[in-house]
mmCIF file of C-alpha atoms and ligand atoms in Angstrom:
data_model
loop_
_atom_site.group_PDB
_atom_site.id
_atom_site.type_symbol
_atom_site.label_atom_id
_atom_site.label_comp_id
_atom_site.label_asym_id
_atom_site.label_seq_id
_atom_site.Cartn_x
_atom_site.Cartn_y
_atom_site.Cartn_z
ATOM 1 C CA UNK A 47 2.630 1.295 40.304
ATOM 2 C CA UNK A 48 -0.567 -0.812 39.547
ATOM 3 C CA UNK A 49 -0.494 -4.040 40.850
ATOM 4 C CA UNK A 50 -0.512 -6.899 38.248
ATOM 5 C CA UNK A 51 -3.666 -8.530 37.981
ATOM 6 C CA UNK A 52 -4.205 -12.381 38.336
ATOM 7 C CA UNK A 53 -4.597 -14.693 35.970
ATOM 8 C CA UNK A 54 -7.326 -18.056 35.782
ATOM 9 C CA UNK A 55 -7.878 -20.275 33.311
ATOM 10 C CA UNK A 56 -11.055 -22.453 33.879
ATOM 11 C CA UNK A 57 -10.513 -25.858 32.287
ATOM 12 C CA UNK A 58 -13.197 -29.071 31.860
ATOM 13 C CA UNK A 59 -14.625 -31.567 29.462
ATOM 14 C CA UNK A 60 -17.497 -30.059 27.180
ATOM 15 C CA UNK A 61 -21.333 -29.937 28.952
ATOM 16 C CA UNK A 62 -19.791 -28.821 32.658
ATOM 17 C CA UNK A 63 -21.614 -25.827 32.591
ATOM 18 C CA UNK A 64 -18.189 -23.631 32.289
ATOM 19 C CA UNK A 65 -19.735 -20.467 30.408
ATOM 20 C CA UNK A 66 -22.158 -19.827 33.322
ATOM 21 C CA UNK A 67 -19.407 -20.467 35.585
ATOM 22 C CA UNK A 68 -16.958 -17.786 34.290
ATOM 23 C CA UNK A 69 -19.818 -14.967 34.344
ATOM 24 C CA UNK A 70 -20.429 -16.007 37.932
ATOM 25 C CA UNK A 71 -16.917 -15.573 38.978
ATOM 26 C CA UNK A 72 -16.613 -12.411 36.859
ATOM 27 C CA UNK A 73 -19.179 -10.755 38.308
ATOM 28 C CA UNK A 74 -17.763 -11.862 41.623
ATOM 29 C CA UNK A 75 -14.361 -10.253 41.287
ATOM 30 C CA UNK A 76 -15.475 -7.202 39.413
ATOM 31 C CA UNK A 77 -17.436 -6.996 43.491
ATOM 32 C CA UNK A 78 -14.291 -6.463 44.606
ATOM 33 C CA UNK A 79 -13.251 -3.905 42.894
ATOM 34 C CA UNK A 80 -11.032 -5.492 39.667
ATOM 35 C CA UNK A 81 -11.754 -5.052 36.047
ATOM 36 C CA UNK A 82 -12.112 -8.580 34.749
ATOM 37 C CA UNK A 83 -11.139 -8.996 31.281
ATOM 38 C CA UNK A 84 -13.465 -12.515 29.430
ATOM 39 C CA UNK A 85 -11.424 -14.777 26.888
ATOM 40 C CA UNK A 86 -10.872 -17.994 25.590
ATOM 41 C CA UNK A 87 -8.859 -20.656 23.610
ATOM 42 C CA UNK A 88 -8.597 -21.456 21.082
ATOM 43 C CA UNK A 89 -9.072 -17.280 20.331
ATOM 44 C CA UNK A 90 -9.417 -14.421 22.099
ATOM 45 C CA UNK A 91 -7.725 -12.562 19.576
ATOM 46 C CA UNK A 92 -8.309 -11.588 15.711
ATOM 47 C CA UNK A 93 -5.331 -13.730 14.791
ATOM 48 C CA UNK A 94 -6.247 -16.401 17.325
ATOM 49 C CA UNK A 95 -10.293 -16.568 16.114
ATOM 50 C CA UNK A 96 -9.206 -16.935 12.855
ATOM 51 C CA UNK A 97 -7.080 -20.267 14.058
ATOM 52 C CA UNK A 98 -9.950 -21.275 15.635
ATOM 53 C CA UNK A 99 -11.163 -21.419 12.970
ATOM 54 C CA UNK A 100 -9.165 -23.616 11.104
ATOM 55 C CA UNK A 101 -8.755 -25.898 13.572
ATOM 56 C CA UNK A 102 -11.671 -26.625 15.074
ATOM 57 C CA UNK A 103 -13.580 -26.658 11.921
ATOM 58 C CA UNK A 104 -13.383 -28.895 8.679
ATOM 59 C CA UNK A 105 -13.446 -32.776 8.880
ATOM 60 C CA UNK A 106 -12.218 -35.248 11.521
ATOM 61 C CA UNK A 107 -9.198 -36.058 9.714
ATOM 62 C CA UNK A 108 -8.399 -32.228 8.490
ATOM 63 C CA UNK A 109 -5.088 -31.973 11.097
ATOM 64 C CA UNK A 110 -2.909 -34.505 12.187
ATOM 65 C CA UNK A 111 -2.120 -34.445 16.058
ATOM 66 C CA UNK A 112 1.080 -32.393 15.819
ATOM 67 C CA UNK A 113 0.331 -29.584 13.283
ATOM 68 C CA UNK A 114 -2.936 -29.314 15.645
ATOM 69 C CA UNK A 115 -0.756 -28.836 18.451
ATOM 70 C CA UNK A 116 1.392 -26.203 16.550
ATOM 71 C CA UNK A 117 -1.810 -24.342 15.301
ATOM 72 C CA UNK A 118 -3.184 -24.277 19.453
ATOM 73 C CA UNK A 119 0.623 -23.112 20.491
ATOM 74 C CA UNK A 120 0.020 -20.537 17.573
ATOM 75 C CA UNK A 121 -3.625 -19.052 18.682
ATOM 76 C CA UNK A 122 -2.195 -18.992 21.890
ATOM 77 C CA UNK A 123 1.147 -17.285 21.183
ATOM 78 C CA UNK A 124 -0.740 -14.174 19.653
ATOM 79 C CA UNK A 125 -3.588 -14.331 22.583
ATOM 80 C CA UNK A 126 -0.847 -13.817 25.531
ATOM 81 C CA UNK A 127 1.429 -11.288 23.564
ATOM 82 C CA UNK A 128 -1.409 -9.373 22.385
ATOM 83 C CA UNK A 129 -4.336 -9.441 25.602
ATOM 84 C CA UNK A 130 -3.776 -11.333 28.395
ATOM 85 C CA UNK A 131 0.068 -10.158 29.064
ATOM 86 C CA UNK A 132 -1.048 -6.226 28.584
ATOM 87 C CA UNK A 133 -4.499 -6.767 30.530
ATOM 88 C CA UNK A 134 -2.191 -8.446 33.181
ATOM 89 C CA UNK A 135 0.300 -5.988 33.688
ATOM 90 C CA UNK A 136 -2.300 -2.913 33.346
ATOM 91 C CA UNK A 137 -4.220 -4.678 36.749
ATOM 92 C CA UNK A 138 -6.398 -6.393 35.209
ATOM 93 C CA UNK A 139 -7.662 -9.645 36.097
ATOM 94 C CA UNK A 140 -8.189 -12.254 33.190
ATOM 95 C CA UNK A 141 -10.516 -15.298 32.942
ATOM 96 C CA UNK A 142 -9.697 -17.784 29.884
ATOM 97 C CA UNK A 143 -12.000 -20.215 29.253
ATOM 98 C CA UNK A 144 -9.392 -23.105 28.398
ATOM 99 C CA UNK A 145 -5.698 -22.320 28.247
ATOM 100 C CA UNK A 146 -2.385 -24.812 28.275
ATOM 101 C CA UNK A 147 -3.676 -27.293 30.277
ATOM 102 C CA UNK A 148 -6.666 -27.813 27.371
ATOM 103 C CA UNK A 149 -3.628 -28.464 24.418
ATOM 104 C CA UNK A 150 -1.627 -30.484 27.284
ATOM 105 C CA UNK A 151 -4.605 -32.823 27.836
ATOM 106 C CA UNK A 152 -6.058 -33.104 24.467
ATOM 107 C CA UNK A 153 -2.781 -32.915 22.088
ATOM 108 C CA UNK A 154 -1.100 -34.356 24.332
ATOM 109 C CA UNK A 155 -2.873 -37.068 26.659
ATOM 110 C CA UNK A 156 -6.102 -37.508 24.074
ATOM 111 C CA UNK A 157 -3.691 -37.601 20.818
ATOM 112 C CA UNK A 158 -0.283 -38.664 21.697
ATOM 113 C CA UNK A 159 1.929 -35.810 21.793
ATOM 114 C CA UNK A 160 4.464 -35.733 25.333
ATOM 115 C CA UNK A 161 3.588 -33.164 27.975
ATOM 116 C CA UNK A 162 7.150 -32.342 27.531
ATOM 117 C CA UNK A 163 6.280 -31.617 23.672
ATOM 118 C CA UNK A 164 3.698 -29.801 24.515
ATOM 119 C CA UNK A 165 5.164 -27.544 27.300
ATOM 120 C CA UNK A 166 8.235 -27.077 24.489
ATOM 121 C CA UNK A 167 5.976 -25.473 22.540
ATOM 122 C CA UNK A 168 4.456 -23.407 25.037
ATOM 123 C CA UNK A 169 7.913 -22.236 26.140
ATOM 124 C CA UNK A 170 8.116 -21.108 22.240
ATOM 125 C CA UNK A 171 4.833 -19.530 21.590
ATOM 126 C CA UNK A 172 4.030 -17.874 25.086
ATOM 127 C CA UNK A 173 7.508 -17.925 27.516
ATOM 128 C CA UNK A 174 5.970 -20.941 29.374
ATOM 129 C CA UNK A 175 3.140 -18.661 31.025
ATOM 130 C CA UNK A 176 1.190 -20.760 32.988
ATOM 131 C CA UNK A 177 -2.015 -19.174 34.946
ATOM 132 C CA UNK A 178 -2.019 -18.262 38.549
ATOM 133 C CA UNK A 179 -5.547 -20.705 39.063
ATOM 134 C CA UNK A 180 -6.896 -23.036 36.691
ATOM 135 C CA UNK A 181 -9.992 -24.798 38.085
ATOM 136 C CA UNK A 182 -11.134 -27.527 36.242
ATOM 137 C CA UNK A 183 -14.797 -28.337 36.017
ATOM 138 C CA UNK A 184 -15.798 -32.145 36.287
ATOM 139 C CA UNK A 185 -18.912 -33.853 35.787
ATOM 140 C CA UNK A 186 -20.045 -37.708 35.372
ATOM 141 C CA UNK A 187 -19.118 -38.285 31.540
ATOM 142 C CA UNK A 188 -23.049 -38.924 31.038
ATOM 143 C CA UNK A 189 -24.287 -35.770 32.706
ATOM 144 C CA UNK A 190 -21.716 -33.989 30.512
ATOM 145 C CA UNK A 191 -22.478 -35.302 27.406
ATOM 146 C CA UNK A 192 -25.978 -34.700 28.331
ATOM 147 C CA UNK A 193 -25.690 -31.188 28.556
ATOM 148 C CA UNK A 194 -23.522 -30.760 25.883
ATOM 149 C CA UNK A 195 -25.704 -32.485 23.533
ATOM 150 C CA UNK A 196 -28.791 -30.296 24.314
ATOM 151 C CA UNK A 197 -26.549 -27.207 23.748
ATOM 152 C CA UNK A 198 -24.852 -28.164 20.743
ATOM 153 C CA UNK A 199 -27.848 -29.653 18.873
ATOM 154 C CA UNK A 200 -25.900 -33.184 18.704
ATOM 155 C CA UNK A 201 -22.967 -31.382 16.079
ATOM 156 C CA UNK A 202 -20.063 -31.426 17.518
ATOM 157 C CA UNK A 203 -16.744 -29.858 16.380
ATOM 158 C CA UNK A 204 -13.461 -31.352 15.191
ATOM 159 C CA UNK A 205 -12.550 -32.347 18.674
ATOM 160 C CA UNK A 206 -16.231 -32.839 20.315
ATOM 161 C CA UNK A 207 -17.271 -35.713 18.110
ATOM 162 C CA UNK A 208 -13.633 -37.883 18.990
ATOM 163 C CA UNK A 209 -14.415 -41.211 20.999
ATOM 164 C CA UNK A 210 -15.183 -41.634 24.460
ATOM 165 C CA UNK A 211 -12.082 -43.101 25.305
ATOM 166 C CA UNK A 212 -10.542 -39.925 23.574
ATOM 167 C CA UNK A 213 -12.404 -37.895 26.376
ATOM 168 C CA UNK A 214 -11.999 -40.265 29.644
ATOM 169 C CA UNK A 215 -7.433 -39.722 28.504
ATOM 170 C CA UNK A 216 -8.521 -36.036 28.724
ATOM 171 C CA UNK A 217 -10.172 -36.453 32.336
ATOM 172 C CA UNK A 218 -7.570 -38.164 33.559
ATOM 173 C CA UNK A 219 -4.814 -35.920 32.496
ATOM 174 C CA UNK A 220 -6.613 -32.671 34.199
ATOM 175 C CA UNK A 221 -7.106 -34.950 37.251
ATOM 176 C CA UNK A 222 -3.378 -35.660 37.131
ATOM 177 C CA UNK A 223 -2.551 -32.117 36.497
ATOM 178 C CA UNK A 224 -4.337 -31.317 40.225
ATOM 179 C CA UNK A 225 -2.490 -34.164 41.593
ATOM 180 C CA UNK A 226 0.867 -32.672 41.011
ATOM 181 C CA UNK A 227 0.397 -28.852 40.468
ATOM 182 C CA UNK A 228 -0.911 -26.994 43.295
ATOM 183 C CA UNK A 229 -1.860 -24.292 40.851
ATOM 184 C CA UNK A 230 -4.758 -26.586 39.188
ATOM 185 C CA UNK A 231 -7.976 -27.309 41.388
ATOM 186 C CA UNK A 232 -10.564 -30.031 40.432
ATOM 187 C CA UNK A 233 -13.779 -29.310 41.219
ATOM 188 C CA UNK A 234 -16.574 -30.958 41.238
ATOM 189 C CA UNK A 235 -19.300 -29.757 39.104
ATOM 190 C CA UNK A 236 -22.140 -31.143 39.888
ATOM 191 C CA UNK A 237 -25.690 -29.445 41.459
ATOM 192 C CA UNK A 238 -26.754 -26.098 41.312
ATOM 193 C CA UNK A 239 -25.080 -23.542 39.314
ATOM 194 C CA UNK A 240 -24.835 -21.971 42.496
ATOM 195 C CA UNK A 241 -23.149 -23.797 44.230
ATOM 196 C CA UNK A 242 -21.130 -24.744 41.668
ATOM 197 C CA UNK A 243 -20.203 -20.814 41.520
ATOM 198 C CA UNK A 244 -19.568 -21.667 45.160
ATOM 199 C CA UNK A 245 -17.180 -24.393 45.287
ATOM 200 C CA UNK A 246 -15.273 -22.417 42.928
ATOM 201 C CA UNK A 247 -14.504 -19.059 45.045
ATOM 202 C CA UNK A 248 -13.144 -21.417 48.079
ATOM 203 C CA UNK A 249 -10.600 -22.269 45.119
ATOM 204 C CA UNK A 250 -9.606 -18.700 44.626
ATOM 205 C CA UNK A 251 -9.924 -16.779 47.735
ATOM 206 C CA UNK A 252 -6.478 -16.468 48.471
ATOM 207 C CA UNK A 253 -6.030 -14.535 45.378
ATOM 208 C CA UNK A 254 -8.279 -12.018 46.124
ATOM 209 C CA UNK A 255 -6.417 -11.175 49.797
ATOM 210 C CA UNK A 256 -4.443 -8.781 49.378
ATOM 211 C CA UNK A 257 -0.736 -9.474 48.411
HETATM 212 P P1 TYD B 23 -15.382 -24.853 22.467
HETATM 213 O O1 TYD B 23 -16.413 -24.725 21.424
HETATM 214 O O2 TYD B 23 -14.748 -23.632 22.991
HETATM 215 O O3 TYD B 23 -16.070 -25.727 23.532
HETATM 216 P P2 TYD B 23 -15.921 -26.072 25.044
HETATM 217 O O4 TYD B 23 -14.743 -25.331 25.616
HETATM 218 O O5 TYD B 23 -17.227 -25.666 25.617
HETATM 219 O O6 TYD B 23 -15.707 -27.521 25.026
HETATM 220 O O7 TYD B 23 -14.288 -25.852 21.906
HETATM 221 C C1 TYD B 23 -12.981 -25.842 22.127
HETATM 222 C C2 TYD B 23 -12.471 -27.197 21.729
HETATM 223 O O8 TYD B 23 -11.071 -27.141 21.479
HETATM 224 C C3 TYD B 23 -12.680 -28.248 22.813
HETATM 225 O O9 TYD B 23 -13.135 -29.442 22.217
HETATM 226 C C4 TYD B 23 -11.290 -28.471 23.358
HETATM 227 C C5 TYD B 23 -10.394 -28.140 22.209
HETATM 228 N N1 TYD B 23 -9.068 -27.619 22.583
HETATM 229 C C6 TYD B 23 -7.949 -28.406 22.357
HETATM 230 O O10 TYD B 23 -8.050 -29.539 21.886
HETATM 231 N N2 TYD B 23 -6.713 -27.916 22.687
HETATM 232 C C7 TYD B 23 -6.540 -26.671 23.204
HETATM 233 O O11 TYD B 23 -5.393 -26.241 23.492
HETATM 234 C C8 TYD B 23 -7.715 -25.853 23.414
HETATM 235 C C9 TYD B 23 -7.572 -24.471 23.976
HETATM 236 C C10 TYD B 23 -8.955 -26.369 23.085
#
């Protein structure tokens, strides 16, 4: 029997560098022998891109906070029945940039909506499956914004352009995440990509020891 393969969702506010990040760790783990399977929210999937696309593009005012949360719950739904449950279970390892904890701190800390909304919605659309890792990138708000600017050429999506106090009640939330599940690891994203890359493997060694 194959051993199932481990799950990590890699979480952060936009401009922490989280792209170079997952390549890093996915070339790191494929060292060791795994098959690493790439993905992220909102998408991943045919059905899921094509929510992606509906949410995240059109005005500001397009979706109201709990028919956004539905259509996230919905991409991600069809993404865990569809890829990451099969890679899983065939040994695979998966890497998700963004998963739950994204719709938990933006629809839910950033807009409004309860965790315990949230998670109810989760339970619906995915069985509750929550990652083995999630490691959330942080960076000084300016740095981030920063970065994020020079990549996006200053136009930012639906959710990008929101207030800044939008995005410090998204910090916090992943910061309170850490704080009381040992599953989620803050980590500090600041310096070379390197060591970045290396601060991140101390967070998921033990999942590469054998079981
Ligand atoms: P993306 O272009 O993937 O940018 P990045 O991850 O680099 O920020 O944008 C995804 C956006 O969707 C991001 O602003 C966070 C938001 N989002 C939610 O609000 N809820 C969710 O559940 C997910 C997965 C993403």
């Amino acid at each position: 029997m194959t051993a199932r393969g481990r799950f990590i969702s890699i979480e952060g506010g936009e401009g922490v560098g989280k792209s170079t990040q997952i390549a890093a760790l996915a070339a790191f783990i494929e060292q060791k022998g795994f098959e690493v399977v790439l993905t992220r929210e909102p998408g991943g999937t045919e059905g899921a891109e094509t929510i992606r696309q509906l949410v995240l593009g059109g005005s500001a005012e397009r979706w109201l906070p709990r028919a956004e949360a539905l259509l996230f719950a919905s991409a991600r739904s069809d993404h865990v029945e569809r890829l990451i449950e099969p890679a899983l279970a065939s040994g695979k390892w998966v890497i998700s940039d963004r998963f739950i904890d994204s719709s938990r701190a933006y629809q839910g800390a950033g807009s409004g909506l309860s965790d315990a909304d949230i998670m109810a919605l989760h339970h619906i659309g995915s069985r509750g499956m929550l990652p083995d890792r999630t490691l959330v990138l942080r960076l000084d708000s300016k740095e981030a914004a920063n970065r994020a600017a020079a990549r996006d050429q200053n136009q930012p999506d639906r959710i990008q352009g929101r207030v800044e106090t939008f995005h410090a009640d998204v910090d916090i939330a992943f910061v309170s995440f850490a704080e009381s599940e040992q599953r989620v690891r803050l980590v500090d994203a600041s310096g070379a990509p390197h060591e970045v890359t290396m601060r991140l493997l101390a967070e998921i060694s033990d999942l590469l020891e054998p079981a």
